[in-house]
């Protein structure tokens, strides 16, 4: 930010002489107040209105605008809160620990959210401790509710977190709310998608932005998840490592494999060689054959809910990136596990196979290109291809899985 102050919110309204509040953005509700030409002149940060709200005053004209929340309501601010905001804007974007940032913990959460969002956008990598001013005790309680649910608890009062925590770790609180909604509605797919989204959010985020209490609450919840779902055991363990500050993986990776395997010690020819990846309950068998085929078979412990599942697998050829392949393996019940196989040409050079440790449902593929999915169906064995076709039949027109399945059937 320059010395010219601009709104933090996307919505502002002029403050009339009698204290009346004008229309949002002078009637341009779809505009972003932070980009309006109004603020190309010199403005100062003030409190204005009744009750006093976060505002700006134009130094040349005395025009006052108040900042609005997403309900078009002026955002209250105390004298102490205004002092911190003014100091932050004066130092921007170099926020230091000398700033009395903790005083903002008593301001409306919408104000804290807006300030943190702007800091994320303009300050590069803000110090993680700045994000501890949000109301993390509410996040802790929702995580604790879900933990109690997972261990046999019943309904508890609804906790709504909304978007206010997204500047810290995007997607974290929406995932928690989705898990909670899945339990309240008896929707197994919503629960699972929420869990998958939670694991993704934690891994992609800076966990130092979460207070210790929140990390502890999430660790307890993930332990309960792992106890009830062997399918997610590896992913939960790796995510717990992240929360504890240790290195983690999002893909399980094979050793570097040569397309031509060595002959047996006794000199006999072998038809194929299989390399294991992963661990019991979440494993791949990577098989190279003398027919120059590569078979990748997944075997995953069931997760407790009867949901169609897909695993993302990559074949990476470091010396020839153009030969890389991305595939989805469809999983079907077989005995005490979920399994599926793809069969593709053996890469021309040394390669490795990686697999994402979080299976996804068809809903997670809704933005995947049908051509990519069609490539996976073509590579699937007969039983795995049938899973694709059955899944596509149950999905609405326009879903990429349904479209890819339709094209595959037309090819047969």
Tab-separated table of N, CA and C in Angstrom, residues 44 56 58 66 137 147 164 184-185 227 285 300 312 324 333 338 354 380:
chain	number	residue	atom	x	y	z
A	44	UNK	N	-7.557	9.647	4.350
A	44	UNK	CA	-7.029	9.278	5.665
A	44	UNK	C	-7.986	8.307	6.336
A	56	UNK	N	-12.988	6.118	5.739
A	56	UNK	CA	-11.949	6.912	5.089
A	56	UNK	C	-12.514	8.295	4.835
A	58	UNK	N	-11.735	11.891	2.592
A	58	UNK	CA	-10.931	12.517	1.547
A	58	UNK	C	-10.464	13.872	2.044
A	66	UNK	N	-17.756	4.848	4.566
A	66	UNK	CA	-17.580	3.781	5.557
A	66	UNK	C	-17.409	2.457	4.816
A	137	UNK	N	-10.644	-20.473	18.582
A	137	UNK	CA	-11.332	-21.342	19.548
A	137	UNK	C	-12.595	-21.950	18.934
A	147	UNK	N	-14.542	-34.878	16.084
A	147	UNK	CA	-13.854	-35.989	16.753
A	147	UNK	C	-14.822	-36.793	17.595
A	164	UNK	N	-14.080	-16.425	7.097
A	164	UNK	CA	-13.177	-15.509	7.787
A	164	UNK	C	-11.776	-16.069	8.031
A	184	UNK	N	-24.363	-34.429	9.817
A	184	UNK	CA	-25.702	-33.966	10.190
A	184	UNK	C	-26.753	-34.419	9.170
A	185	UNK	N	-26.357	-34.503	7.904
A	185	UNK	CA	-27.309	-34.863	6.846
A	185	UNK	C	-27.266	-36.346	6.502
A	227	UNK	N	-8.424	-44.102	12.698
A	227	UNK	CA	-8.921	-45.278	13.407
A	227	UNK	C	-10.124	-45.892	12.714
A	285	UNK	N	1.155	-52.265	-7.168
A	285	UNK	CA	2.077	-53.225	-7.765
A	285	UNK	C	2.414	-52.705	-9.150
A	300	UNK	N	-6.270	-51.110	-2.141
A	300	UNK	CA	-6.495	-50.149	-1.064
A	300	UNK	C	-7.533	-50.695	-0.104
A	312	UNK	N	-5.230	-41.119	-8.316
A	312	UNK	CA	-4.432	-40.413	-9.318
A	312	UNK	C	-3.022	-40.993	-9.322
A	324	UNK	N	5.745	-38.570	-20.075
A	324	UNK	CA	5.012	-38.656	-18.803
A	324	UNK	C	3.552	-39.000	-19.061
A	333	UNK	N	-14.647	-53.104	-5.338
A	333	UNK	CA	-14.459	-54.075	-4.254
A	333	UNK	C	-14.021	-55.426	-4.809
A	338	UNK	N	-10.200	-52.680	-2.104
A	338	UNK	CA	-10.611	-52.028	-3.346
A	338	UNK	C	-9.434	-52.122	-4.302
A	354	UNK	N	4.225	-42.674	-9.281
A	354	UNK	CA	3.770	-42.070	-8.034
A	354	UNK	C	2.257	-42.179	-7.950
A	380	UNK	N	-7.606	-49.000	-18.711
A	380	UNK	CA	-8.122	-49.850	-17.634
A	380	UNK	C	-8.335	-51.282	-18.110
